[in-house]
Short mmCIF file of C-alpha atoms and ligand atoms in Angstrom, two decimals:
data_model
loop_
_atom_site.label_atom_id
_atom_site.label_comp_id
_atom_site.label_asym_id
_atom_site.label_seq_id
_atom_site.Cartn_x
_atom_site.Cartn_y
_atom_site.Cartn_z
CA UNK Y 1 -3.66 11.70 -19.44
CA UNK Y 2 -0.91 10.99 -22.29
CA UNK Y 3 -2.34 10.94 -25.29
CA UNK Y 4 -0.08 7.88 -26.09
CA UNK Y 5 -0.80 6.32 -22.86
CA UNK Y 6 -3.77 3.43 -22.88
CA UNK Y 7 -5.82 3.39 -19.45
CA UNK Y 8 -8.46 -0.01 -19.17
CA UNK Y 9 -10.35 0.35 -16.07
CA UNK Y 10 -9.63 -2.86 -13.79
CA UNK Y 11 -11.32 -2.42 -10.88
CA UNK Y 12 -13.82 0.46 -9.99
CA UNK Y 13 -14.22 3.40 -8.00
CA UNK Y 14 -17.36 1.68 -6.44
CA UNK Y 15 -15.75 -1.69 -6.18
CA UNK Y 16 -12.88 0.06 -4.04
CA UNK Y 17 -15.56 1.64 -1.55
CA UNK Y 18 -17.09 -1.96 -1.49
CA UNK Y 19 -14.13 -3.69 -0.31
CA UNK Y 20 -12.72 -1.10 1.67
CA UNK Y 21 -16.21 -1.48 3.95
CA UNK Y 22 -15.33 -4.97 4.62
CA UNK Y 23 -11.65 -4.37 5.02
CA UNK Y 24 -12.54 -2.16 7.82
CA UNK Y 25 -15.05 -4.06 9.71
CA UNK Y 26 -12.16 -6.95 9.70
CA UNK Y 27 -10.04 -4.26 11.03
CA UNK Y 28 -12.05 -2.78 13.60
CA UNK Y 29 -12.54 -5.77 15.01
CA UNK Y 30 -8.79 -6.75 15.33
CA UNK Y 31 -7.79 -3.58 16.92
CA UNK Y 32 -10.82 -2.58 18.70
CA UNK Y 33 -9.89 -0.50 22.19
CA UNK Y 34 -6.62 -0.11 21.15
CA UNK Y 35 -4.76 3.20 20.35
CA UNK Y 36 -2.90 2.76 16.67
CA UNK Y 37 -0.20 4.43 15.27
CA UNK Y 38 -1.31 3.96 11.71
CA UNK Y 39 1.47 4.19 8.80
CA UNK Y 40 0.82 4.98 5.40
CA UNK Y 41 4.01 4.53 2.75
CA UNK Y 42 3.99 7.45 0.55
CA UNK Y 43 3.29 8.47 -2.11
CA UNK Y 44 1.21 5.29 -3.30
CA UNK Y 45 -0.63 4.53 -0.39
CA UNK Y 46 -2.12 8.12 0.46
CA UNK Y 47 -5.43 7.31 -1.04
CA UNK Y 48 -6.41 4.30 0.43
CA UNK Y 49 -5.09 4.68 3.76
CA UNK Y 50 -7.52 8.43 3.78
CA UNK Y 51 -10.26 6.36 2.53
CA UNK Y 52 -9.84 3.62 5.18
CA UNK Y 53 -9.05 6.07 8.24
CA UNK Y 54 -12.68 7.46 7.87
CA UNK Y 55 -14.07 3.88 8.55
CA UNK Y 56 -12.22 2.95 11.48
CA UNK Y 57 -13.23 3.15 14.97
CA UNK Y 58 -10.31 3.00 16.93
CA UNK Y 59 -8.59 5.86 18.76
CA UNK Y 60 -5.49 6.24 16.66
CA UNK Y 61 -2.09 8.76 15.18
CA UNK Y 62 -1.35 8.71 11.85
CA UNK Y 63 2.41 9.03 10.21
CA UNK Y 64 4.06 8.40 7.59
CA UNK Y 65 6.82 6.67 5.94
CA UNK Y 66 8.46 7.12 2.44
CA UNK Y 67 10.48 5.31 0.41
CA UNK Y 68 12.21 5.22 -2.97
CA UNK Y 69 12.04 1.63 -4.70
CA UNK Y 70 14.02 2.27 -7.44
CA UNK Y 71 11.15 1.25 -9.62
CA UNK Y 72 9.51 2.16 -13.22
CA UNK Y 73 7.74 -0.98 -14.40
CA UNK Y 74 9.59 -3.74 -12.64
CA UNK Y 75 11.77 -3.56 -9.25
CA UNK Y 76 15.16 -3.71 -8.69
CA UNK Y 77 15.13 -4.76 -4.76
CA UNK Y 78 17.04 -1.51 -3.94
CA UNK Y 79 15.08 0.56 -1.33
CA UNK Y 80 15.93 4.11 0.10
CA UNK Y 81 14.46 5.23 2.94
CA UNK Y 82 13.80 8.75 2.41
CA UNK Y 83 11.43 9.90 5.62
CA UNK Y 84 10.99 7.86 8.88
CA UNK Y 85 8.33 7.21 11.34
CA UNK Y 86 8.38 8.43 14.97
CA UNK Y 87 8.85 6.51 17.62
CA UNK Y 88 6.78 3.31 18.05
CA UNK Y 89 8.46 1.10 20.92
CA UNK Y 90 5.51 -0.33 22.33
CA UNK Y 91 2.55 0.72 20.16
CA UNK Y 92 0.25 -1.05 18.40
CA UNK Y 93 0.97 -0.17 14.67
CA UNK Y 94 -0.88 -0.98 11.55
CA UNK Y 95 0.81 -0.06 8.08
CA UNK Y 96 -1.29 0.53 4.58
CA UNK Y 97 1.04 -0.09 1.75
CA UNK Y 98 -0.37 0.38 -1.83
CA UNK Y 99 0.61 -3.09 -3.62
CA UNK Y 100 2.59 -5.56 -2.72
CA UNK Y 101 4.69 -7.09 -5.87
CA UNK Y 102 7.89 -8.62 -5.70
CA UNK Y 103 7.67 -8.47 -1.56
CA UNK Y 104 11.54 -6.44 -1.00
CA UNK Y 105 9.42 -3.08 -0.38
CA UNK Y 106 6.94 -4.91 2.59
CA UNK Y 107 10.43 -6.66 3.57
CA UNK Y 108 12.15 -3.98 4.00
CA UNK Y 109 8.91 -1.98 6.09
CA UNK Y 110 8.74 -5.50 8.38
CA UNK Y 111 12.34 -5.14 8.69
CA UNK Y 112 12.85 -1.61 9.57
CA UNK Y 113 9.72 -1.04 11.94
CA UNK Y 114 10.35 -4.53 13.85
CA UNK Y 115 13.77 -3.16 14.93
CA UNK Y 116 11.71 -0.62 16.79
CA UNK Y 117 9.70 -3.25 18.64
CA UNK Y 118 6.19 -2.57 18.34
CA UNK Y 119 3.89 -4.20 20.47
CA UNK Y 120 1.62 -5.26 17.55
CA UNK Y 121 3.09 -4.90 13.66
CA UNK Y 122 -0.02 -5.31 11.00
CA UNK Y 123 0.24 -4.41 7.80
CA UNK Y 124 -2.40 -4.04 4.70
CA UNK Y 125 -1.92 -3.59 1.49
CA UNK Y 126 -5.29 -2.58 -1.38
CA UNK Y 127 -3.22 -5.04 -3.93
CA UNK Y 128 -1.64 -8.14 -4.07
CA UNK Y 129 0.64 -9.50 -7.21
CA UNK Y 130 1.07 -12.94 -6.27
CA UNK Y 131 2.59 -13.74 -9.50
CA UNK Y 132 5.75 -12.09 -9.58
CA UNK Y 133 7.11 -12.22 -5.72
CA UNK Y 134 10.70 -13.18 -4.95
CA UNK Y 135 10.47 -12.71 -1.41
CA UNK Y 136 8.54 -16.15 -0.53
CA UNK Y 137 7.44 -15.54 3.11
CA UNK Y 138 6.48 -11.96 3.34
CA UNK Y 139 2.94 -11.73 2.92
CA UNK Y 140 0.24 -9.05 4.08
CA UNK Y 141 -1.96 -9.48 7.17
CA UNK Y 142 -4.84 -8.20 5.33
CA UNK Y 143 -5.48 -7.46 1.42
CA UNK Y 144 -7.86 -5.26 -0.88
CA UNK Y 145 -7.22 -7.20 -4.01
CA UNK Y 146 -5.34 -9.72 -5.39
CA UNK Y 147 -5.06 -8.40 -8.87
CA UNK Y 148 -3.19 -10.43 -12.09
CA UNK Y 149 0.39 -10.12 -13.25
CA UNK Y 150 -0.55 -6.35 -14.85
CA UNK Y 151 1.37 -3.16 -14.11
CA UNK Y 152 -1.80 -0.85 -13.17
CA UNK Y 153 -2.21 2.93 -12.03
CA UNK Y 154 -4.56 5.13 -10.12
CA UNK Y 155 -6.27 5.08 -6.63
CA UNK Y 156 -2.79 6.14 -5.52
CA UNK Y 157 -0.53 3.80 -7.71
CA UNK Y 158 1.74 5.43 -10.65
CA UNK Y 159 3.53 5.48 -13.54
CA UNK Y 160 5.96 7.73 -13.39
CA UNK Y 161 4.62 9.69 -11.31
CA UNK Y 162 1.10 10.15 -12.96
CA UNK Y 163 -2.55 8.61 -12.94
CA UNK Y 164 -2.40 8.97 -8.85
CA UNK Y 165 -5.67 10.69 -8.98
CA UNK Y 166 -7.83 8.31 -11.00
CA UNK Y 167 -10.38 7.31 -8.35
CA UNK Y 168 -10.47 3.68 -9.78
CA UNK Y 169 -7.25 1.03 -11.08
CA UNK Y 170 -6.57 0.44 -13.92
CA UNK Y 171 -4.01 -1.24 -16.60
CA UNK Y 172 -1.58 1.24 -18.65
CA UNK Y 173 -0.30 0.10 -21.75
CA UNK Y 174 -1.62 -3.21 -21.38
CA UNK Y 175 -0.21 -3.78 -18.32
CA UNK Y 176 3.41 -5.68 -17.85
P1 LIG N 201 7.87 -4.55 -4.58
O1 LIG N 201 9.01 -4.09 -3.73
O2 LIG N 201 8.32 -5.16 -5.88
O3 LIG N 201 6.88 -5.44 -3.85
O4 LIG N 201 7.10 -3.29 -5.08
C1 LIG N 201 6.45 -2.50 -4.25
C2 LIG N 201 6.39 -1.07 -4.76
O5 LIG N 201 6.57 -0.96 -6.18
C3 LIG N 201 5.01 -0.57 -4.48
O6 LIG N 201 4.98 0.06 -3.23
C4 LIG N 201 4.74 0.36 -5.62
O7 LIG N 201 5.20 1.65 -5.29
C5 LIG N 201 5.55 -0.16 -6.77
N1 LIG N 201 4.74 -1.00 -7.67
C6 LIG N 201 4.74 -2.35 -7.78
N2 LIG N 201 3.87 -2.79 -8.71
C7 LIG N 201 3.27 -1.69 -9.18
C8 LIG N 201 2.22 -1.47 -10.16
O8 LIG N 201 1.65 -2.39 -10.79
N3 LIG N 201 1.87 -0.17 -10.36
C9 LIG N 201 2.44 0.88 -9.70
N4 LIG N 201 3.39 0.72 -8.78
C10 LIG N 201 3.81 -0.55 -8.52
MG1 LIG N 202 4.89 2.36 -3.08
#
């Protein structure tokens, strides 16, 4: 930790595992018998889609996909796609995304795996900032969180590239 950066706890390691349990009995139960190719958006996402992987049910693959979103405490909108999933024509695909914000990162995602028609295209996201989307429609199928118009860290999320491996969110500085 920074010495000049301030970290308030916001939601707990404990009330992560809570939620997560009933995120993945919800999930379970949509996707039971199927096979899944599950895709986790690095790097913020790594966390929680480990933690929710071990509480599923289903038969399933796991990739990965990563992107750049041009990002330090606000976005721009401009997304690179820097790794790409395998092929998915078909499949039955559920995608963990860390937070969902302004809504051009899950755009893009919808966007990009749609084109390589899925059979089934879910996605889930531990964090929802309601407050500051631009992209009205896009919305996650399922959601950890819906947290308050704060920029926060850990359990996977960053600031510049550090506080990943708190095992609980928090606000940095405050927040936005
Ligand atoms: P969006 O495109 O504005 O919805 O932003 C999505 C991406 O920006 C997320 O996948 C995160 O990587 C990053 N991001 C947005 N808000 C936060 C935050 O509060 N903390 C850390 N990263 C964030
Ligand atoms: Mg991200």
């Amino acid at each position: 930790m920074q010495a000049c950066d301030k970290i308030n706890e916001m939601i707990s390691a404990s009330a992560i595992n809570a939620r997560l349990d009933e995120l993945a009995i919800e999930i379970d139960a949509e996707f039971a018998g199927q096979n899944v190719i599950i895709i986790c958006v690095l790097r913020g996402a790594m966390m929680f889609m480990s933690d929710m992987v071990r509480r599923l049910n289903f038969s399933m693959e796991i990739d990965f996909l990563q992107l750049k979103s041009y990002y330090s405490t606000s976005s721009s909108g401009e997304i690179e796609l820097i790794k790409d999933v395998g092929d998915i024509a078909g499949k039955h695909v559920l995608v963990f995304e860390d937070i969902v914000d302004t809504g051009h990162t899950l755009q893009f995602i919808l966007q990009h795996l749609a084109a390589k028609n899925p059979a089934r295209l879910k996605t889930c996201a531990l964090l929802n900032n309601p407050a500051r989307r631009q992209i009205a429609d896009v919305a996650p199928d399922y959601i950890g969180f819906v947290i308050p118009n704060k920029f926060v860290v850990g359990y996977g999320l960053d600031y510049n590239e550090k506080y990943r491996n708190l095992s609980y969110i928090a606000t940095i500085n405050g927040g936005k």
